[in-house]
Short mmCIF file of C-alpha atoms in Angstrom, two decimals:
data_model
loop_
_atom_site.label_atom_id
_atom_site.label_comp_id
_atom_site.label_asym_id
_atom_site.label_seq_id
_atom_site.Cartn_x
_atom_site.Cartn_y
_atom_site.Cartn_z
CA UNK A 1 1.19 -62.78 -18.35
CA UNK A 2 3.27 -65.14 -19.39
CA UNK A 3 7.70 -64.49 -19.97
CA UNK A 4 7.64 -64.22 -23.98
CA UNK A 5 4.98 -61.68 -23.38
CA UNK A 6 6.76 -59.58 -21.10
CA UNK A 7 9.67 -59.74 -23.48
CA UNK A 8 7.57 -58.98 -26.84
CA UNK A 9 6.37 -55.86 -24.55
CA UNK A 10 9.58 -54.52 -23.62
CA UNK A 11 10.77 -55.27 -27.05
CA UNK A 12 8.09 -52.88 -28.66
CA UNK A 13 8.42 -50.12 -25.46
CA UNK A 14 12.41 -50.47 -26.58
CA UNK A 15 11.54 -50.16 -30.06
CA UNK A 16 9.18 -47.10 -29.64
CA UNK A 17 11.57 -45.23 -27.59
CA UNK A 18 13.84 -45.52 -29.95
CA UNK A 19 11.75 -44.49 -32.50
CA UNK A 20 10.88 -41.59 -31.01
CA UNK A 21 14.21 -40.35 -29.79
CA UNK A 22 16.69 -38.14 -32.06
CA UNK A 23 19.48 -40.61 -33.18
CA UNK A 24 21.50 -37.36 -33.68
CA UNK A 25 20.71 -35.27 -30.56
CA UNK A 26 22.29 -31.66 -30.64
CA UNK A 27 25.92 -31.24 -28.55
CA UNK A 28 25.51 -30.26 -25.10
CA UNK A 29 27.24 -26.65 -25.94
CA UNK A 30 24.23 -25.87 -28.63
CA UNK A 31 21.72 -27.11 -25.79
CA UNK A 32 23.10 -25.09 -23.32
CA UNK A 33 23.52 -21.80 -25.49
CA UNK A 34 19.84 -22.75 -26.56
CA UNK A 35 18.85 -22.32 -22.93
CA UNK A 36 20.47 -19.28 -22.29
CA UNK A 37 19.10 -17.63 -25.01
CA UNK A 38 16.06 -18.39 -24.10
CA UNK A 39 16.66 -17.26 -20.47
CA UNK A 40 17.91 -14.10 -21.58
CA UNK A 41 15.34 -13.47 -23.86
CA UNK A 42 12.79 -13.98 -20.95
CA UNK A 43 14.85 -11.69 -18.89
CA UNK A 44 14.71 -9.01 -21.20
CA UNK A 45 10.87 -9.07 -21.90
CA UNK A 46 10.39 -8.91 -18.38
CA UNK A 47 12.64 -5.79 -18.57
CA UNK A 48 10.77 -3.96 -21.34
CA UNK A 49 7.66 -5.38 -19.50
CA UNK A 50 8.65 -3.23 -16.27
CA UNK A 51 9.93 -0.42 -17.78
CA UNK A 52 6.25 0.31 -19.84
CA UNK A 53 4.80 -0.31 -16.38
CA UNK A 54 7.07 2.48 -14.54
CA UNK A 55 5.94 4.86 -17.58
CA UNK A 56 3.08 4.23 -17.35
CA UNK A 57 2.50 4.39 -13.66
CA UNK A 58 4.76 7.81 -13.65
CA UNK A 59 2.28 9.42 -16.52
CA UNK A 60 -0.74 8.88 -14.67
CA UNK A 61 0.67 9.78 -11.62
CA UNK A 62 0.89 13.56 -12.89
CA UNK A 63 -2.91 13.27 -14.39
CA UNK A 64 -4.26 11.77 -11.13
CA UNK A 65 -1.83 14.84 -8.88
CA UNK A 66 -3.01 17.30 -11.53
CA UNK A 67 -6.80 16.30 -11.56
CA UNK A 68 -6.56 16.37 -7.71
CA UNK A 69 -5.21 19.56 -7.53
CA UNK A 70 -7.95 21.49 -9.88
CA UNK A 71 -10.51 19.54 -8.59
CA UNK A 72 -9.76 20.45 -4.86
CA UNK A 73 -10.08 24.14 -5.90
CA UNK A 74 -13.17 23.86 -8.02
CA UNK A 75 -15.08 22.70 -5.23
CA UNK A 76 -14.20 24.84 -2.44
CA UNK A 77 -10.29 25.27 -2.48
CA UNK A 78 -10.62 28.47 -3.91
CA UNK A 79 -13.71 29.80 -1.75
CA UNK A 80 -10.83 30.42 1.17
CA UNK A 81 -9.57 33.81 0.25
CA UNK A 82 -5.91 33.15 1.89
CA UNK A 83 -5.53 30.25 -0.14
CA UNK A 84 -7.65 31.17 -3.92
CA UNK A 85 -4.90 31.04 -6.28
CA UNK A 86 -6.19 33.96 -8.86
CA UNK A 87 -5.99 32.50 -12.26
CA UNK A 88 -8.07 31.70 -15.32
CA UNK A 89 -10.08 28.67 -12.54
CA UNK A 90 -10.50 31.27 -10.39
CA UNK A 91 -13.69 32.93 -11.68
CA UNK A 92 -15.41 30.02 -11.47
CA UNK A 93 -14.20 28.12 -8.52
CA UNK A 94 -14.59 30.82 -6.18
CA UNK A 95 -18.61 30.72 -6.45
CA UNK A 96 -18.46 26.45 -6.10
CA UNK A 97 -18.45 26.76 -2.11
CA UNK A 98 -19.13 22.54 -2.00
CA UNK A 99 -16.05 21.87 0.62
CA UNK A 100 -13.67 23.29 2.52
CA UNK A 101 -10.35 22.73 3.79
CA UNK A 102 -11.28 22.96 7.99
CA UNK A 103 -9.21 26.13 8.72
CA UNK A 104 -11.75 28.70 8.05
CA UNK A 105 -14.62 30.31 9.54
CA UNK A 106 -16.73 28.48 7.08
CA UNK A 107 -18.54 25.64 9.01
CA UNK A 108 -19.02 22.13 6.87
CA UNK A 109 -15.21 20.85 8.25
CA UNK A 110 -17.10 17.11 7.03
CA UNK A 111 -17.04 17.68 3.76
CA UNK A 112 -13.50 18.12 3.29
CA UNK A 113 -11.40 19.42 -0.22
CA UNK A 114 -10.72 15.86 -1.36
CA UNK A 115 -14.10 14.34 -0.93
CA UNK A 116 -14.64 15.64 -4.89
CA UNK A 117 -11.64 13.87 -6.16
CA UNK A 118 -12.04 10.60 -3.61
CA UNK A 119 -15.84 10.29 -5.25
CA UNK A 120 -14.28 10.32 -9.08
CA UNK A 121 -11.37 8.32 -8.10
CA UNK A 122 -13.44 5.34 -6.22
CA UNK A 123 -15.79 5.86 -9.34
CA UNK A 124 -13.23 5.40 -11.67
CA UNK A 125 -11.38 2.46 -10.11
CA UNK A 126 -15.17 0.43 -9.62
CA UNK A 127 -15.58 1.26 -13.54
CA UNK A 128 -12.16 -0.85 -14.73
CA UNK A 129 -11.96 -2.91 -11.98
CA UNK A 130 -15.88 -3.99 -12.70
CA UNK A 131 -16.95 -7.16 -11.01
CA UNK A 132 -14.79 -9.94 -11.83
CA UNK A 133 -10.80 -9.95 -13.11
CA UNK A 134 -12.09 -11.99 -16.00
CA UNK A 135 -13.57 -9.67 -17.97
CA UNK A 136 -11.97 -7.03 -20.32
CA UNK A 137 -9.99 -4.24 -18.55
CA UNK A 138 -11.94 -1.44 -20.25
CA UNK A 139 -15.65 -1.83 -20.41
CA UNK A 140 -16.28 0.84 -23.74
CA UNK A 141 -13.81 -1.78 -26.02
CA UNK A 142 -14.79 -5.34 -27.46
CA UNK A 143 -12.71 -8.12 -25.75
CA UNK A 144 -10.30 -8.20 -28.87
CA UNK A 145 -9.68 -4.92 -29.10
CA UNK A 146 -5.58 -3.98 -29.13
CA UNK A 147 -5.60 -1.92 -25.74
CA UNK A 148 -7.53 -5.22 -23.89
CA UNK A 149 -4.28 -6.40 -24.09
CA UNK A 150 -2.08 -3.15 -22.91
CA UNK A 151 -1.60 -4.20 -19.23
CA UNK A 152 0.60 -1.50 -18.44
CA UNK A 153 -2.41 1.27 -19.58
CA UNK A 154 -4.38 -0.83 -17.29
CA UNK A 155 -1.99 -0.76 -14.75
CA UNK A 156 -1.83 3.17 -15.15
CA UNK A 157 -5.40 4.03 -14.98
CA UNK A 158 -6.15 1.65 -11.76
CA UNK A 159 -2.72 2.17 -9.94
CA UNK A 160 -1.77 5.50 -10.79
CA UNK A 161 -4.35 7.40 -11.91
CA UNK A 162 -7.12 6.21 -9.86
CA UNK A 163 -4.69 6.40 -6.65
CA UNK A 164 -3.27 9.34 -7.25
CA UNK A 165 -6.23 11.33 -7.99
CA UNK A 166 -7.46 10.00 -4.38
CA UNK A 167 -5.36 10.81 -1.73
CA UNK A 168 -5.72 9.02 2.13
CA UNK A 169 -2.95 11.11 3.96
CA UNK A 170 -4.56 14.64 2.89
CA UNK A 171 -7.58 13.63 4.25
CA UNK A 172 -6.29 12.07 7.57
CA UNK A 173 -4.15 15.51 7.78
CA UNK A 174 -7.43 17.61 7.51
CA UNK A 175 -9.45 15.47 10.11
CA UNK A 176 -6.22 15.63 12.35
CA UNK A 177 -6.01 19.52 11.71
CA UNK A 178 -9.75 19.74 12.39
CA UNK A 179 -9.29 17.68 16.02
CA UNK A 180 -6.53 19.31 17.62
CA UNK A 181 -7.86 23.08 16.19
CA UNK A 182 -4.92 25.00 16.62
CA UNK A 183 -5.10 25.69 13.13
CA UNK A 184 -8.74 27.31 13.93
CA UNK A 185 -8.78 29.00 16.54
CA UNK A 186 -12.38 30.62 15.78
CA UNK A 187 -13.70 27.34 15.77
CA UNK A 188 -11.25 25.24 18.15
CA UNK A 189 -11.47 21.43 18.35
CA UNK A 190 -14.15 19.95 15.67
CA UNK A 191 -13.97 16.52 16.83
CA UNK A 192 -17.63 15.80 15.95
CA UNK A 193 -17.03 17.18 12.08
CA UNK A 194 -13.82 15.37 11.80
CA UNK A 195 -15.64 12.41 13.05
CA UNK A 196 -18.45 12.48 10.47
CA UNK A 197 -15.10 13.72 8.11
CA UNK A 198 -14.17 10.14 7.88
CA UNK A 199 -17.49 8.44 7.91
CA UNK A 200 -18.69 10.78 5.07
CA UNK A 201 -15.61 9.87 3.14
CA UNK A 202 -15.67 6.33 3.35
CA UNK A 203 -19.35 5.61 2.81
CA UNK A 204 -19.20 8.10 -0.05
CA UNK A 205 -16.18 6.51 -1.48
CA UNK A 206 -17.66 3.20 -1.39
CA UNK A 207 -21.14 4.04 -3.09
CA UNK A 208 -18.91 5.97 -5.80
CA UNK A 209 -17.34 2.39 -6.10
CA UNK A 210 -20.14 0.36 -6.39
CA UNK A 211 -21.53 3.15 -8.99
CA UNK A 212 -18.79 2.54 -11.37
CA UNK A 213 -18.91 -1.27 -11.09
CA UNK A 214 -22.79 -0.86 -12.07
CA UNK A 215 -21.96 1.36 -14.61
CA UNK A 216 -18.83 -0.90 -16.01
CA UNK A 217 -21.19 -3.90 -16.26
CA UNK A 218 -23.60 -2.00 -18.50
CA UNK A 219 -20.80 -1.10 -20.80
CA UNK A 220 -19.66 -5.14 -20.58
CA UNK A 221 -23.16 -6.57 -21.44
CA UNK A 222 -23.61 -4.06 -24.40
CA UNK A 223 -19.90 -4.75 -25.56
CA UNK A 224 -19.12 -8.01 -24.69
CA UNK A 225 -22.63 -10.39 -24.32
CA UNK A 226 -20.90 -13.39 -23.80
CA UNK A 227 -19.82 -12.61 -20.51
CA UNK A 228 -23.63 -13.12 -19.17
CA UNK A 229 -24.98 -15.11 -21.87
CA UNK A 230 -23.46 -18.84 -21.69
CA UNK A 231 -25.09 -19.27 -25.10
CA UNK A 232 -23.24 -16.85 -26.61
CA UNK A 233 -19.46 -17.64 -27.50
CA UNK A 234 -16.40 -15.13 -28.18
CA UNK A 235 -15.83 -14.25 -31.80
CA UNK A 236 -12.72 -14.65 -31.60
CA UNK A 237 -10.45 -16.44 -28.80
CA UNK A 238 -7.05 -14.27 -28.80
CA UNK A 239 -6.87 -10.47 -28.90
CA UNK A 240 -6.32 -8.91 -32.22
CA UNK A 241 -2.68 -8.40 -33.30
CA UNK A 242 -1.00 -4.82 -32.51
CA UNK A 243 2.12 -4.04 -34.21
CA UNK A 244 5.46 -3.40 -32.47
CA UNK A 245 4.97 0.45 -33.11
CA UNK A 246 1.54 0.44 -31.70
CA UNK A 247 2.97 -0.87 -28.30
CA UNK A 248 4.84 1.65 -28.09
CA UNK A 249 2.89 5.05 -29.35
CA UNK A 250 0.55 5.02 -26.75
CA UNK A 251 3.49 5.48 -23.79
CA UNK A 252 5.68 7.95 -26.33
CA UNK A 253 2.11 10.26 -27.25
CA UNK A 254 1.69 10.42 -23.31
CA UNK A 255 5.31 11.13 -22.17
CA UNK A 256 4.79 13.99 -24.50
CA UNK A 257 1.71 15.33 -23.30
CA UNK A 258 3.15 15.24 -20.11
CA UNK A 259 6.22 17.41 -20.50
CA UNK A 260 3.73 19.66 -22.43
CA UNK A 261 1.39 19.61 -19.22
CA UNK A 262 4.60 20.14 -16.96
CA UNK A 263 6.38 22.93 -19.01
CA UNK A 264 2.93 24.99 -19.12
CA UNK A 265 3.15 24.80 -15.14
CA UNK A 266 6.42 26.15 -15.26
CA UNK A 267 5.26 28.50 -17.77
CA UNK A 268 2.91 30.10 -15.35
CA UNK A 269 5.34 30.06 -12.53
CA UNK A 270 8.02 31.97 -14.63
CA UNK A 271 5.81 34.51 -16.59
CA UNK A 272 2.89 35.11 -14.13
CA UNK A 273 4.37 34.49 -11.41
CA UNK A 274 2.09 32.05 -9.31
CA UNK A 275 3.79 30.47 -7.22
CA UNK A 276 0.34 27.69 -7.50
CA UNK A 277 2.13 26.32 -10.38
CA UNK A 278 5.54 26.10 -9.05
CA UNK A 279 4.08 23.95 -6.75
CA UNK A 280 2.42 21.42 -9.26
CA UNK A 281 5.38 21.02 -11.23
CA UNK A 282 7.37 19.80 -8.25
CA UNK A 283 4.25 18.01 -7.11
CA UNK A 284 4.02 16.68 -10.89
CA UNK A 285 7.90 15.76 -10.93
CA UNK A 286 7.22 14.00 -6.66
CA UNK A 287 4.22 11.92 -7.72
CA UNK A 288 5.43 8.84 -10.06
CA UNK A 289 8.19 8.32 -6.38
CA UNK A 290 5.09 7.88 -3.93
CA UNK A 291 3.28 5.97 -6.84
CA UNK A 292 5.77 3.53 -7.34
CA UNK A 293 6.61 2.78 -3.68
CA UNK A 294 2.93 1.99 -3.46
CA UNK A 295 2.91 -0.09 -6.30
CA UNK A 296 5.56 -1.90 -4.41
CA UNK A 297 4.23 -1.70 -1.78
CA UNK A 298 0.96 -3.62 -3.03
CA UNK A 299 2.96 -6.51 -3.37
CA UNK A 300 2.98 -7.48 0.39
CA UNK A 301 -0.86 -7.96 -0.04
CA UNK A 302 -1.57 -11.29 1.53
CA UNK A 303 2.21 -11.89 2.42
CA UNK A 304 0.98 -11.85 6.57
CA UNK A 305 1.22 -15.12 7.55
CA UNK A 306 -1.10 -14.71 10.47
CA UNK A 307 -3.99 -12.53 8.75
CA UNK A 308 -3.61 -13.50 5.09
CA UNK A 309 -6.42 -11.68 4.25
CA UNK A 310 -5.32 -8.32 5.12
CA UNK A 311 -3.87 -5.69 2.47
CA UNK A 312 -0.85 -5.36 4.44
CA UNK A 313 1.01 -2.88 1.70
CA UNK A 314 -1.81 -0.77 1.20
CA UNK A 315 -2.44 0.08 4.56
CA UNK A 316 1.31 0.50 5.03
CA UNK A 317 0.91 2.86 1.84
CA UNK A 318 -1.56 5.27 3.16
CA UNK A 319 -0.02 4.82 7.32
CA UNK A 320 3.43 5.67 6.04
CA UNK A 321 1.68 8.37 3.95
CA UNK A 322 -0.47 9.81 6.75
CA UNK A 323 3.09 10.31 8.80
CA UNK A 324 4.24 12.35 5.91
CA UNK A 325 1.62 14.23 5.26
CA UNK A 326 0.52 15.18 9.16
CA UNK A 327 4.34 16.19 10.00
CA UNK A 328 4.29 18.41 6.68
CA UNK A 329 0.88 20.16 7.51
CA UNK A 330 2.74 21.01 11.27
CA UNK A 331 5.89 22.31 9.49
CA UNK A 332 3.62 24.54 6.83
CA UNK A 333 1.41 25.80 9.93
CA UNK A 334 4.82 26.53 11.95
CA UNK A 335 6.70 28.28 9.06
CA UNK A 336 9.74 26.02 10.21
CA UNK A 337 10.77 26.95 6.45
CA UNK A 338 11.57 30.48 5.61
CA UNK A 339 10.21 32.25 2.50
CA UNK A 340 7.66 31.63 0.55
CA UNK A 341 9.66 29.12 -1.89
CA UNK A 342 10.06 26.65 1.00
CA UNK A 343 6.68 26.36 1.99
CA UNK A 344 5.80 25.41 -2.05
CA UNK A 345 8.02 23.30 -1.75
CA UNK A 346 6.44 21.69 1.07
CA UNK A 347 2.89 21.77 -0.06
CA UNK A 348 4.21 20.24 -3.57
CA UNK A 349 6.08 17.19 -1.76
CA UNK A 350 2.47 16.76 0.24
CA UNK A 351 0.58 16.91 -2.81
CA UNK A 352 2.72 15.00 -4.78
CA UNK A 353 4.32 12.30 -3.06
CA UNK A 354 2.48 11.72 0.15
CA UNK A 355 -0.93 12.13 -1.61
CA UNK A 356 0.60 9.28 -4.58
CA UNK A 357 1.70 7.32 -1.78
CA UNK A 358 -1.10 6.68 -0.22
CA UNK A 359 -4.91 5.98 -1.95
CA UNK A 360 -8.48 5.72 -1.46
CA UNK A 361 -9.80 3.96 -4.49
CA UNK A 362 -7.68 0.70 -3.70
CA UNK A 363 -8.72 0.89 -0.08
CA UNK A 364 -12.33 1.21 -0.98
CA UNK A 365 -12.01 -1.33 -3.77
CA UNK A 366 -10.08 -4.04 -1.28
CA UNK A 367 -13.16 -2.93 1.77
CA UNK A 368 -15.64 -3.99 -1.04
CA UNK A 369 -14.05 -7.11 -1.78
CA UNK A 370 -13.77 -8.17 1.90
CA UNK A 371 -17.10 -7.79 2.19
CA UNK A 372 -18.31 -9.29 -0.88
CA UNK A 373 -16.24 -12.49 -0.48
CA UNK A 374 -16.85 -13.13 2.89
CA UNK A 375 -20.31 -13.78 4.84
CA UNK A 376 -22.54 -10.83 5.30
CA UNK A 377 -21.72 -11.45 9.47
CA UNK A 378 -17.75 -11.43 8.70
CA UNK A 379 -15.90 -9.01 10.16
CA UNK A 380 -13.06 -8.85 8.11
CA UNK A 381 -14.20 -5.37 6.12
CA UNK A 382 -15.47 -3.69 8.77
CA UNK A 383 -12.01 -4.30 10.55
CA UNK A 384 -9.91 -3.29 8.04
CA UNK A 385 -11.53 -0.25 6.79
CA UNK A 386 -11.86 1.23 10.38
CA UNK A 387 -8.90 0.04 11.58
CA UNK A 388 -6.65 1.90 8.87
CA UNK A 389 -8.61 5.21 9.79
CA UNK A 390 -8.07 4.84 13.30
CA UNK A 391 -4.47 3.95 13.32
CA UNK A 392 -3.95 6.48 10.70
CA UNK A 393 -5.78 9.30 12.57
CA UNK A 394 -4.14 8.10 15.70
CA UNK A 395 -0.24 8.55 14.32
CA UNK A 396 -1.32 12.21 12.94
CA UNK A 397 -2.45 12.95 16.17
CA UNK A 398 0.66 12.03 17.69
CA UNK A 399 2.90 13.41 14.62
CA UNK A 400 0.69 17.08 14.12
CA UNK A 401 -0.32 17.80 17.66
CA UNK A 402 3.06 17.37 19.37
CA UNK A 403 4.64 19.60 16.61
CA UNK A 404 1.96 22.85 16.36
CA UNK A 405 1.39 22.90 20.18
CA UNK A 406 4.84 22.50 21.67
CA UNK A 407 7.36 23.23 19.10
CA UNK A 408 6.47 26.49 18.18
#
């Protein structure tokens, strides 16, 4: 290329850039109050943004604590007659002899209370988690729907609800309970039930799983075809438009079912006097706390630098929760606390936070995973599901069995 062409060239580059730039650019001071505008507006999205999240997490903390606690007793809870709590439940949940809680003369210690509400839970969670992140969060809408679009309902039902509702630490407490069998002594150490205990739970807990993925991908194809058809195409590319008020009836209508729910538990303790639902409004008032330090929790998920595959915060969840919940059952079983209104208290903070803290749905769900993105001869399921029921039943050995047999 010869000299004049090099010059004609940067000529027309000089005379495009010019042409393109503002000959009147804005004064530094408007730029910079531009950008922190904008920077502040961010900041305070992401504000609003965790504060729907918190709400939402904190109302379906008290439907997942409430479901769990009905649920218990409908399927055996109530068929103990030092523990049936005689209310309007009662005259049905007494004859529904499915589980039991391990410290009775009933034999079945496998099937433990929570195995009803670790089944729905695992179900639920496989149902709105389906089988890939891409596709709508709730299989019964159309893609476009408003609530496709709600992440913080989404992050209610699958964080909250679905983990609270399942519960990891009450279950490691029973299996514990069942092993040392102080609590028992007409049936003494159960180590063979408490064994099947856990291996009953967890396969049960993962077909449960799998069921509601199954059942989430019928939904999907019937809703949303284009998700297995390639020659089918969305009808539309963005979700539809919600107004501002929509956003924010759906949290408001809930908070106010809630204090409803709560206030009719208090009603109960106050005017019949059960002291059942004294402890499920303290459990319903403990449960968004254990729900949000798991959700916090959840966020050290892959952060091991050595095993980046592990769920680090959810086993930390449901180990820290385990601790809680094994050195609560020894205080109940010693009556450390005096009266009756201690020991609520103690079964609500159990029920409440340590059973929100920890969870079986995202356990199963993250098991499932492991094994579905790794070969069938990995190991890396297989060692994370067994290893967080062995070093949780191992610490509520050594947390329980310490405390019944030696402190009392």
């Amino acid at each position: 290329m010869s000299a004049q062409e090099e010059n004609a060239n940067e000529t027309q580059e000089l005379h495009i850039r010019n042409s393109v730039e503002d000959p009147h650019p804005p004064p530094e001071d408007v730029v910079d109050h531009q950008q922190e505008q904008k920077i502040h507006n961010n900041k305070t999205s992401i504000f609003c943004s965790s504060w729907i999240h918190i709400i939402y997490i904190s109302i379906f903390s008290v439907i997942g604590v409430t479901s769990r606690a009905f649920i218990g007793r409908l399927f055996g809870g109530d068929c103990d007659p030092h523990h049936a709590v005689k209310d309007w439940l009662y005259p049905l949940s007494h004859r529904i002899c499915v589980t039991t809680n391990g410290q009775t003369e009933q034999y079945g210690g496998a099937l433990f209370i929570d195995l009803p509400d670790n089944m729905f839970g695992s179900f639920i969670i496989g149902f709105f988690t389906g089988h890939s992140s891409e596709w709508p969060a709730i299989p019964f809408l159309k893609h476009d729907h408003p609530l496709q679009g709600e992440q913080g309902l989404h992050l209610g039902i699958r964080t909250a609800l679905c983990g609270s509702l399942t519960t990891f630490s009450s279950w490691n407490s029973q299996m514990v309970l069942m092993m040392d069998g102080t609590a028992n002594p007409y049936l003494g150490t159960q180590v063979v039930s408490a064994f099947f205990g856990f291996v009953i739970g967890l396969q049960v807990s993962i077909v449960s799983f799998r069921a509601g993925r199954t059942l989430s991908a019928w939904f999907q194809n019937r809703n949303n075809p284009h998700l297995f058809d390639s020659n089918l195409t969305r009808t539309a590319s963005e979700l539809r438009a919600c107004n501002n008020h929509c956003y924010w009836l759906s949290p408001v209508a809930l908070v106010l079912s809630i204090f409803v729910l709560i206030a009719l538990y208090i009603w109960g303790d106050v005017y019949w006097g059960i002291s059942y639902y004294r402890e499920l409004w303290i459990a319903c008032l403990m449960s968004p706390f254990g729900t949000i330090a798991r959700w916090k929790l959840s966020t050290l998920n892959g952060k091991w630098s050595k095993y980046p595959w592990f769920p680090l915060g959810t086993w930390l969840a449901n180990f820290t929760g385990s601790i809680l919940s094994a050195a609560l059952t020894a205080i109940a079983y010693l009556n450390i606390v005096n009266g009756e209104g201690g020991t609520t208290v103690l079964a609500a903070i159990s029920l409440g936070f340590a059973g929100s803290l920890s969870t079986v749905s995202t356990y199963v769900k993250e098991t499932v995973e492991l094994s579905d993105k790794n070969p069938f001869h990995d190991r890396k399921a297989f060692v994370y599901s067994h290893f967080t029921m062995l070093s949780c039943c191992f610490v509520g050995l050594l947390v329980y069995s310490p405390l019944v047999r030696y402190a009392a």
